[in-house]
Amino acid sequence: MINILVVDDQKHIRDGLQAMLCQFPQQPGHMYSAANGLEALELLRSHSIQLVITDIRMPDMDGLALMAQSRQEGLKADYLIISGYSDFAYAQKAIELGAKGYLLKPVKREDLQVSVEHIWQEIETRRLLTSNIERLSQRARETDRKELRMYMQGAAGDEAWIAATEQQNPGLWRSYRLCHLREERWINQPGASSSHSIEAVAYRVYGRQGCICLQHRPHLVLAVDAAIDPGALPAALSEEQIGAVTAMTDPHQGLSTLPGSYTQVLDLYRHSFLFPDTRCLLPQHIARLEQHWELPYEELYALFQLTGTSNSGRITQGISSLFHKEVLQRYHIRYTQQLCRAVVRMMEDYERVIRPYLGEEALDLECLRNLFDYPGIREYIQALQQQLLRLDQFYYEYKCSYRSSQDLNEAIRFIHENYHKPLDLAMVSNHVSLNYAYFSNQFKKNIGKGFAEYLRDVRLGKARRLLAETDHKIIEIAAMVGYESYKSFTRAFREAMDMQPTEYRLLIRRKPAIEEDYRDTVL
């Protein structure tokens, strides 16, 4: 679609032209009208108009003056001239000024349609060509940036390529800094800006010739003019309320230094985790960090001795002591990385012991492998502390479960050896030295039935065997399996078996005889 402006000092001609345009198959986007060149010029300044259909002779400003002024102001629009026979010389002048054609009055509908469609097609062709050129230009720029990024990251680059690439921006590569920008993000942060908005601020600070974007992901890396104060970009970002941690190298000269500069800026970026309150980290901030150390293994062992004690306060305090800011900021970032790995390895050792007992529960130790996956050191320590506290809870439950299983095994052994004696829950819990209520709860949880029900089943199981295999009287069997009276035994037996002990004995002894009769009949 194109927007069309109709200019004529006679209203009936303007209305007639607009009415004809509305009947064409290709409908314009918007249509505007003006009575002279001055009105038309104001519309051209304030609206996007692609085609102007204008009379030549008009008061105040005629068509030729309108064309000349719009060209002078850089207002891009195509012109279709309307003139009478006596104005043919003016029409020729309009063609010289760039008009795409002219129509004689009175304007015929067919002539207007052919002219407008021709100009419309030309406009669309120009749009397509412009779009293709811009796309090709963008691809060329992307190719150049990709080659620069690969070279920065360690790919080989010959001297001819380096010299040619330097010439594309000689002022910048004469003296530049490499700048690494990591946007600060928080959980549920609303309206977080993207690297492109940070890049836009950088171009505003350094200008198009003083800044090149070399990498967008995972973080933004820019080459910037070293002559500009290193604090200018962080200040501009702060003014725009964009939270970003900036790491910036020393000035470097020449494109051949780019790989080394990239190594330096990555090292600065990693150290920015140690200095979360420093908005722009420069080489001087880490120049005096100690390069030699010994990991605090004794403190680590002491911390893990607390595992399984369910003492979250002391564990939290131990983590805070190990990862104290003043300690970490004394050493190169490698110290912090090695300390993180040592903690994770010890957590793995502890988890390996209890893994068969965890079931569907598990620790997420993979999330602790890389410190730099987190927005900052604080977030990593929080995640580490959370997993260590989970390990503490799992280990505590494992130890309780292990102790309980040993105690329950002893309790069951005691019951099977003493079922024929007067026995109750208090006697068994005292035997295994457990609290009465705790033992009762653990017994039911692990055995699947309460103590009284379990003791009854053990006694009745022994009684059934005696009824089937011996000739002892039922009153004797009752005493032999721990019942104080015949009545209590028969009641318990009837409730469990739905028959009296005498019925059970008759049934169980008749069964072999029935089976023998059946075999004799078949044979």
CSV table of N, CA and C in Angstrom, one decimal, residues 102-229:
chain,number,residue,atom,x,y,z
A,102,TYR,N,2.6,12.9,-16.6
A,102,TYR,CA,1.6,14.0,-16.6
A,102,TYR,C,0.3,13.5,-17.3
A,103,LEU,N,-0.7,14.1,-16.8
A,103,LEU,CA,-2.1,13.8,-17.3
A,103,LEU,C,-2.7,15.1,-17.8
A,104,LEU,N,-3.4,15.1,-18.9
A,104,LEU,CA,-4.1,16.3,-19.4
A,104,LEU,C,-5.5,16.4,-18.8
A,105,LYS,N,-5.9,17.6,-18.6
A,105,LYS,CA,-7.2,17.9,-18.1
A,105,LYS,C,-8.2,17.9,-19.3
A,106,PRO,N,-9.4,17.4,-19.2
A,106,PRO,CA,-9.9,16.7,-18.0
A,106,PRO,C,-9.3,15.3,-17.9
A,107,VAL,N,-9.1,14.9,-16.7
A,107,VAL,CA,-8.4,13.6,-16.4
A,107,VAL,C,-9.4,12.5,-16.7
A,108,LYS,N,-9.0,11.5,-17.5
A,108,LYS,CA,-9.8,10.3,-17.8
A,108,LYS,C,-9.5,9.2,-16.7
A,109,ARG,N,-10.5,8.5,-16.3
A,109,ARG,CA,-10.3,7.5,-15.3
A,109,ARG,C,-9.3,6.4,-15.7
A,110,GLU,N,-9.4,6.0,-17.0
A,110,GLU,CA,-8.5,4.9,-17.5
A,110,GLU,C,-7.0,5.4,-17.5
A,111,ASP,N,-6.8,6.7,-17.9
A,111,ASP,CA,-5.4,7.2,-17.9
A,111,ASP,C,-4.9,7.3,-16.5
A,112,LEU,N,-5.7,7.8,-15.6
A,112,LEU,CA,-5.3,7.9,-14.2
A,112,LEU,C,-4.9,6.6,-13.6
A,113,GLN,N,-5.7,5.5,-13.9
A,113,GLN,CA,-5.5,4.2,-13.3
A,113,GLN,C,-4.2,3.6,-13.9
A,114,VAL,N,-3.9,3.8,-15.2
A,114,VAL,CA,-2.7,3.2,-15.8
A,114,VAL,C,-1.5,3.9,-15.2
A,115,SER,N,-1.5,5.3,-15.0
A,115,SER,CA,-0.4,6.0,-14.5
A,115,SER,C,-0.1,5.7,-13.1
A,116,VAL,N,-1.2,5.6,-12.2
A,116,VAL,CA,-1.0,5.3,-10.8
A,116,VAL,C,-0.5,3.9,-10.6
A,117,GLU,N,-1.0,2.9,-11.4
A,117,GLU,CA,-0.5,1.6,-11.3
A,117,GLU,C,1.0,1.4,-11.7
A,118,HIS,N,1.4,2.2,-12.7
A,118,HIS,CA,2.8,2.2,-13.1
A,118,HIS,C,3.7,2.7,-12.1
A,119,ILE,N,3.3,3.9,-11.5
A,119,ILE,CA,4.1,4.5,-10.4
A,119,ILE,C,4.1,3.6,-9.2
A,120,TRP,N,3.0,3.0,-8.9
A,120,TRP,CA,2.8,2.1,-7.7
A,120,TRP,C,3.8,0.9,-7.8
A,121,GLN,N,3.9,0.3,-9.0
A,121,GLN,CA,4.8,-0.8,-9.3
A,121,GLN,C,6.2,-0.4,-9.1
A,122,GLU,N,6.5,0.8,-9.6
A,122,GLU,CA,7.9,1.3,-9.5
A,122,GLU,C,8.3,1.5,-8.0
A,123,ILE,N,7.3,2.1,-7.2
A,123,ILE,CA,7.6,2.3,-5.8
A,123,ILE,C,7.9,0.9,-5.1
A,124,GLU,N,7.0,-0.1,-5.4
A,124,GLU,CA,7.2,-1.4,-4.8
A,124,GLU,C,8.5,-2.0,-5.2
A,125,THR,N,8.9,-1.8,-6.5
A,125,THR,CA,10.2,-2.4,-6.9
A,125,THR,C,11.3,-1.8,-6.2
A,126,ARG,N,11.3,-0.4,-6.0
A,126,ARG,CA,12.3,0.3,-5.3
A,126,ARG,C,12.4,-0.2,-3.8
A,127,ARG,N,11.2,-0.4,-3.2
A,127,ARG,CA,11.2,-0.9,-1.9
A,127,ARG,C,11.9,-2.3,-1.8
A,128,LEU,N,11.5,-3.2,-2.7
A,128,LEU,CA,12.1,-4.5,-2.7
A,128,LEU,C,13.6,-4.5,-2.9
A,129,LEU,N,14.1,-3.6,-3.8
A,129,LEU,CA,15.5,-3.5,-4.1
A,129,LEU,C,16.2,-2.9,-2.8
A,130,THR,N,15.6,-1.9,-2.2
A,130,THR,CA,16.2,-1.3,-1.0
A,130,THR,C,16.3,-2.4,0.1
A,131,SER,N,15.2,-3.2,0.3
A,131,SER,CA,15.2,-4.2,1.3
A,131,SER,C,16.3,-5.2,1.0
A,132,ASN,N,16.4,-5.6,-0.2
A,132,ASN,CA,17.5,-6.6,-0.6
A,132,ASN,C,18.9,-6.1,-0.3
A,133,ILE,N,19.1,-4.8,-0.7
A,133,ILE,CA,20.4,-4.2,-0.5
A,133,ILE,C,20.7,-4.1,1.0
A,134,GLU,N,19.7,-3.7,1.8
A,134,GLU,CA,19.9,-3.6,3.2
A,134,GLU,C,20.2,-5.0,3.8
A,135,ARG,N,19.5,-6.0,3.3
A,135,ARG,CA,19.7,-7.4,3.8
A,135,ARG,C,21.1,-7.9,3.5
A,136,LEU,N,21.5,-7.6,2.2
A,136,LEU,CA,22.9,-8.0,1.8
A,136,LEU,C,23.9,-7.3,2.6
A,137,SER,N,23.7,-6.0,2.9
A,137,SER,CA,24.6,-5.2,3.7
A,137,SER,C,24.7,-5.7,5.1
A,138,GLN,N,23.5,-6.1,5.7
A,138,GLN,CA,23.5,-6.6,7.0
A,138,GLN,C,24.2,-7.9,7.1
A,139,ARG,N,24.0,-8.8,6.1
A,139,ARG,CA,24.7,-10.1,6.0
A,139,ARG,C,26.2,-9.9,5.9
A,140,ALA,N,26.6,-8.9,5.2
A,140,ALA,CA,28.1,-8.6,5.0
A,140,ALA,C,28.6,-8.1,6.4
A,141,ARG,N,27.9,-7.3,7.1
A,141,ARG,CA,28.3,-6.8,8.4
A,141,ARG,C,28.4,-8.0,9.4
A,142,GLU,N,27.4,-8.8,9.3
A,142,GLU,CA,27.4,-10.0,10.2
A,142,GLU,C,28.5,-10.9,9.9
A,143,THR,N,28.9,-11.1,8.6
A,143,THR,CA,30.0,-11.9,8.3
A,143,THR,C,31.3,-11.4,8.8
A,144,ASP,N,31.5,-10.0,8.7
A,144,ASP,CA,32.7,-9.4,9.2
A,144,ASP,C,32.7,-9.5,10.7
A,145,ARG,N,31.6,-9.4,11.4
A,145,ARG,CA,31.6,-9.5,12.9
A,145,ARG,C,31.9,-10.9,13.3
A,146,LYS,N,31.3,-11.9,12.5
A,146,LYS,CA,31.6,-13.3,12.9
A,146,LYS,C,33.1,-13.6,12.7
A,147,GLU,N,33.7,-13.1,11.7
A,147,GLU,CA,35.1,-13.4,11.5
A,147,GLU,C,35.9,-12.7,12.6
A,148,LEU,N,35.5,-11.5,13.0
A,148,LEU,CA,36.2,-10.8,14.1
A,148,LEU,C,36.0,-11.6,15.4
A,149,ARG,N,34.8,-12.1,15.7
A,149,ARG,CA,34.5,-12.9,16.9
A,149,ARG,C,35.4,-14.1,16.9
A,150,MET,N,35.4,-14.9,15.8
A,150,MET,CA,36.2,-16.1,15.7
A,150,MET,C,37.7,-15.8,16.0
A,151,TYR,N,38.2,-14.8,15.4
A,151,TYR,CA,39.6,-14.4,15.6
A,151,TYR,C,39.8,-14.0,17.0
A,152,MET,N,38.9,-13.3,17.6
A,152,MET,CA,39.0,-12.9,19.0
A,152,MET,C,39.1,-14.1,19.9
A,153,GLN,N,38.3,-15.2,19.6
A,153,GLN,CA,38.2,-16.4,20.4
A,153,GLN,C,39.3,-17.4,20.1
A,154,GLY,N,40.2,-17.0,19.2
A,154,GLY,CA,41.4,-17.9,19.0
A,154,GLY,C,41.6,-18.5,17.6
A,155,ALA,N,40.6,-18.2,16.7
A,155,ALA,CA,40.8,-18.7,15.3
A,155,ALA,C,42.0,-17.9,14.7
A,156,ALA,N,42.7,-18.6,13.7
A,156,ALA,CA,43.8,-18.0,13.1
A,156,ALA,C,43.4,-16.9,12.1
A,157,GLY,N,44.2,-15.9,12.0
A,157,GLY,CA,44.0,-14.7,11.1
A,157,GLY,C,45.3,-14.3,10.5
A,158,ASP,N,45.4,-14.3,9.1
A,158,ASP,CA,46.6,-14.0,8.5
A,158,ASP,C,46.8,-12.5,8.5
A,159,GLU,N,48.1,-12.0,8.2
A,159,GLU,CA,48.4,-10.6,8.3
A,159,GLU,C,47.6,-9.8,7.3
A,160,ALA,N,47.3,-10.3,6.1
A,160,ALA,CA,46.5,-9.6,5.1
A,160,ALA,C,45.1,-9.3,5.6
A,161,TRP,N,44.5,-10.3,6.2
A,161,TRP,CA,43.1,-10.1,6.7
A,161,TRP,C,43.1,-9.1,7.9
A,162,ILE,N,44.2,-9.2,8.8
A,162,ILE,CA,44.2,-8.3,9.9
A,162,ILE,C,44.4,-6.9,9.4
A,163,ALA,N,45.3,-6.7,8.4
A,163,ALA,CA,45.5,-5.3,7.9
A,163,ALA,C,44.2,-4.8,7.2
A,164,ALA,N,43.5,-5.6,6.4
A,164,ALA,CA,42.3,-5.2,5.8
A,164,ALA,C,41.2,-4.8,6.8
A,165,THR,N,41.1,-5.7,7.8
A,165,THR,CA,40.0,-5.4,8.8
A,165,THR,C,40.3,-4.2,9.6
A,166,GLU,N,41.6,-3.9,9.9
A,166,GLU,CA,42.0,-2.7,10.7
A,166,GLU,C,41.6,-1.5,9.9
A,167,GLN,N,41.7,-1.5,8.6
A,167,GLN,CA,41.4,-0.4,7.7
A,167,GLN,C,39.9,0.0,7.7
A,168,GLN,N,39.1,-1.0,8.1
A,168,GLN,CA,37.6,-0.7,8.1
A,168,GLN,C,37.3,0.2,9.3
A,169,ASN,N,38.1,0.2,10.3
A,169,ASN,CA,37.9,1.1,11.5
A,169,ASN,C,39.2,1.5,12.1
A,170,PRO,N,40.1,2.2,11.4
A,170,PRO,CA,41.5,2.4,11.9
A,170,PRO,C,41.5,3.2,13.2
A,171,GLY,N,40.6,4.1,13.3
A,171,GLY,CA,40.6,5.0,14.6
A,171,GLY,C,40.4,4.1,15.8
A,172,LEU,N,39.5,3.2,15.7
A,172,LEU,CA,39.2,2.4,16.9
A,172,LEU,C,40.3,1.4,17.2
A,173,TRP,N,40.8,0.7,16.2
A,173,TRP,CA,41.9,-0.3,16.5
A,173,TRP,C,43.2,0.3,16.8
A,174,ARG,N,43.3,1.6,16.6
A,174,ARG,CA,44.6,2.3,17.0
A,174,ARG,C,44.8,2.2,18.5
A,175,SER,N,43.7,2.4,19.3
A,175,SER,CA,43.8,2.3,20.7
A,175,SER,C,42.4,1.9,21.2
A,176,TYR,N,42.2,0.7,21.7
A,176,TYR,CA,40.9,0.3,22.1
A,176,TYR,C,40.9,-0.5,23.5
A,177,ARG,N,39.8,-0.6,24.1
A,177,ARG,CA,39.6,-1.5,25.3
A,177,ARG,C,38.6,-2.5,24.9
A,178,LEU,N,38.7,-3.7,25.4
A,178,LEU,CA,37.6,-4.7,25.3
A,178,LEU,C,36.7,-4.6,26.5
A,179,CYS,N,35.5,-4.6,26.3
A,179,CYS,CA,34.5,-4.4,27.4
A,179,CYS,C,33.5,-5.5,27.4
A,180,HIS,N,33.4,-6.2,28.6
A,180,HIS,CA,32.5,-7.3,28.8
A,180,HIS,C,31.3,-6.8,29.7
A,181,LEU,N,30.1,-7.0,29.3
A,181,LEU,CA,28.9,-6.5,30.0
A,181,LEU,C,28.0,-7.6,30.3
A,182,ARG,N,27.7,-7.8,31.6
A,182,ARG,CA,26.8,-8.9,32.1
A,182,ARG,C,25.7,-8.2,32.8
A,183,GLU,N,24.5,-8.4,32.2
A,183,GLU,CA,23.3,-7.8,32.8
A,183,GLU,C,23.0,-8.4,34.1
A,184,GLU,N,22.7,-7.6,35.1
A,184,GLU,CA,22.2,-8.1,36.4
A,184,GLU,C,20.8,-8.5,36.3
A,185,ARG,N,20.4,-9.7,36.7
A,185,ARG,CA,19.0,-10.2,36.7
A,185,ARG,C,18.7,-10.8,38.1
A,186,TRP,N,17.5,-10.5,38.5
A,186,TRP,CA,17.0,-11.1,39.7
A,186,TRP,C,15.8,-11.9,39.4
A,187,ILE,N,15.4,-12.8,40.4
A,187,ILE,CA,14.2,-13.7,40.2
A,187,ILE,C,13.0,-12.8,40.1
A,188,ASN,N,12.1,-13.1,39.1
A,188,ASN,CA,10.9,-12.3,38.8
A,188,ASN,C,11.2,-10.9,38.6
A,189,GLN,N,12.4,-10.6,38.0
A,189,GLN,CA,12.7,-9.2,37.7
A,189,GLN,C,11.8,-8.7,36.5
A,190,PRO,N,11.0,-7.7,36.7
A,190,PRO,CA,10.1,-7.2,35.6
A,190,PRO,C,10.9,-6.3,34.7
A,191,GLY,N,10.5,-6.4,33.4
A,191,GLY,CA,11.1,-5.5,32.4
A,191,GLY,C,12.6,-5.6,32.2
A,192,ALA,N,13.2,-6.7,32.4
A,192,ALA,CA,14.7,-6.8,32.2
A,192,ALA,C,15.1,-6.4,30.8
A,193,SER,N,16.1,-5.5,30.7
A,193,SER,CA,16.5,-5.1,29.4
A,193,SER,C,17.3,-6.2,28.7
A,194,SER,N,17.5,-6.0,27.4
A,194,SER,CA,18.3,-7.0,26.7
A,194,SER,C,19.7,-6.4,26.4
A,195,SER,N,20.6,-7.3,25.8
A,195,SER,CA,21.9,-6.9,25.5
A,195,SER,C,21.8,-5.8,24.4
A,196,HIS,N,20.8,-5.8,23.6
A,196,HIS,CA,20.6,-4.8,22.5
A,196,HIS,C,20.4,-3.4,23.1
A,197,SER,N,19.7,-3.3,24.2
A,197,SER,CA,19.5,-2.0,24.8
A,197,SER,C,20.8,-1.5,25.4
A,198,ILE,N,21.6,-2.4,26.0
A,198,ILE,CA,22.9,-2.0,26.5
A,198,ILE,C,23.8,-1.6,25.4
A,199,GLU,N,23.7,-2.3,24.3
A,199,GLU,CA,24.5,-1.9,23.1
A,199,GLU,C,24.2,-0.6,22.6
A,200,ALA,N,22.9,-0.2,22.6
A,200,ALA,CA,22.4,1.1,22.1
A,200,ALA,C,23.0,2.2,23.0
A,201,VAL,N,23.1,2.0,24.3
A,201,VAL,CA,23.7,3.0,25.2
A,201,VAL,C,25.2,3.1,24.9
A,202,ALA,N,25.8,2.0,24.6
A,202,ALA,CA,27.3,2.0,24.3
A,202,ALA,C,27.5,2.8,23.0
A,203,TYR,N,26.7,2.7,22.0
A,203,TYR,CA,26.9,3.4,20.8
A,203,TYR,C,26.7,4.9,21.0
A,204,ARG,N,25.8,5.2,21.9
A,204,ARG,CA,25.5,6.6,22.2
A,204,ARG,C,26.7,7.2,22.9
A,205,VAL,N,27.4,6.5,23.8
A,205,VAL,CA,28.5,7.0,24.5
A,205,VAL,C,29.8,7.1,23.6
A,206,TYR,N,30.0,6.1,22.8
A,206,TYR,CA,31.3,6.1,22.0
A,206,TYR,C,31.1,6.5,20.6
A,207,GLY,N,29.9,6.5,20.1
A,207,GLY,CA,29.7,6.8,18.7
A,207,GLY,C,29.8,5.6,17.8
A,208,ARG,N,29.4,5.7,16.6
A,208,ARG,CA,29.4,4.5,15.7
A,208,ARG,C,30.8,4.1,15.3
A,209,GLN,N,31.7,5.1,15.2
A,209,GLN,CA,33.1,4.8,14.9
A,209,GLN,C,34.0,4.4,16.1
A,210,GLY,N,33.4,4.6,17.3
A,210,GLY,CA,34.2,4.3,18.5
A,210,GLY,C,33.7,3.0,19.2
A,211,CYS,N,32.9,2.2,18.6
A,211,CYS,CA,32.4,1.0,19.3
A,211,CYS,C,32.0,0.0,18.3
A,212,ILE,N,32.4,-1.3,18.5
A,212,ILE,CA,32.0,-2.4,17.7
A,212,ILE,C,31.6,-3.5,18.6
A,213,CYS,N,30.4,-4.1,18.3
A,213,CYS,CA,29.9,-5.2,19.0
A,213,CYS,C,30.5,-6.5,18.5
A,214,LEU,N,31.2,-7.3,19.3
A,214,LEU,CA,31.9,-8.5,18.8
A,214,LEU,C,31.1,-9.7,19.3
A,215,GLN,N,30.3,-9.6,20.3
A,215,GLN,CA,29.6,-10.8,20.8
A,215,GLN,C,28.3,-10.4,21.5
A,216,HIS,N,27.2,-11.1,21.3
A,216,HIS,CA,26.0,-10.8,22.0
A,216,HIS,C,25.7,-11.9,23.1
A,217,ARG,N,26.1,-13.1,22.8
A,217,ARG,CA,25.8,-14.2,23.8
A,217,ARG,C,27.1,-15.0,24.1
A,218,PRO,N,27.2,-15.5,25.3
A,218,PRO,CA,26.2,-15.4,26.4
A,218,PRO,C,26.2,-14.0,27.1
A,219,HIS,N,27.2,-13.2,26.9
A,219,HIS,CA,27.2,-11.8,27.4
A,219,HIS,C,27.8,-10.9,26.3
A,220,LEU,N,27.5,-9.7,26.5
A,220,LEU,CA,27.9,-8.7,25.5
A,220,LEU,C,29.4,-8.3,25.6
A,221,VAL,N,30.1,-8.4,24.4
A,221,VAL,CA,31.5,-8.0,24.4
A,221,VAL,C,31.7,-6.9,23.3
A,222,LEU,N,32.2,-5.8,23.7
A,222,LEU,CA,32.4,-4.6,22.8
A,222,LEU,C,33.9,-4.2,22.7
A,223,ALA,N,34.3,-3.8,21.6
A,223,ALA,CA,35.6,-3.1,21.5
A,223,ALA,C,35.2,-1.6,21.5
A,224,VAL,N,35.8,-0.8,22.4
A,224,VAL,CA,35.4,0.6,22.5
A,224,VAL,C,36.7,1.5,22.5
A,225,ASP,N,36.5,2.8,22.2
A,225,ASP,CA,37.5,3.7,22.1
A,225,ASP,C,38.2,3.9,23.4
A,226,ALA,N,39.5,3.7,23.5
A,226,ALA,CA,40.2,3.8,24.8
A,226,ALA,C,40.4,5.2,25.3
A,227,ALA,N,40.2,6.2,24.4
A,227,ALA,CA,40.4,7.6,24.7
A,227,ALA,C,39.3,8.1,25.7
A,228,ILE,N,38.2,7.4,25.7
A,228,ILE,CA,37.0,7.8,26.5
A,228,ILE,C,37.1,7.2,27.9
A,229,ASP,N,36.8,8.0,28.9
A,229,ASP,CA,36.9,7.5,30.3
A,229,ASP,C,36.2,6.2,30.5
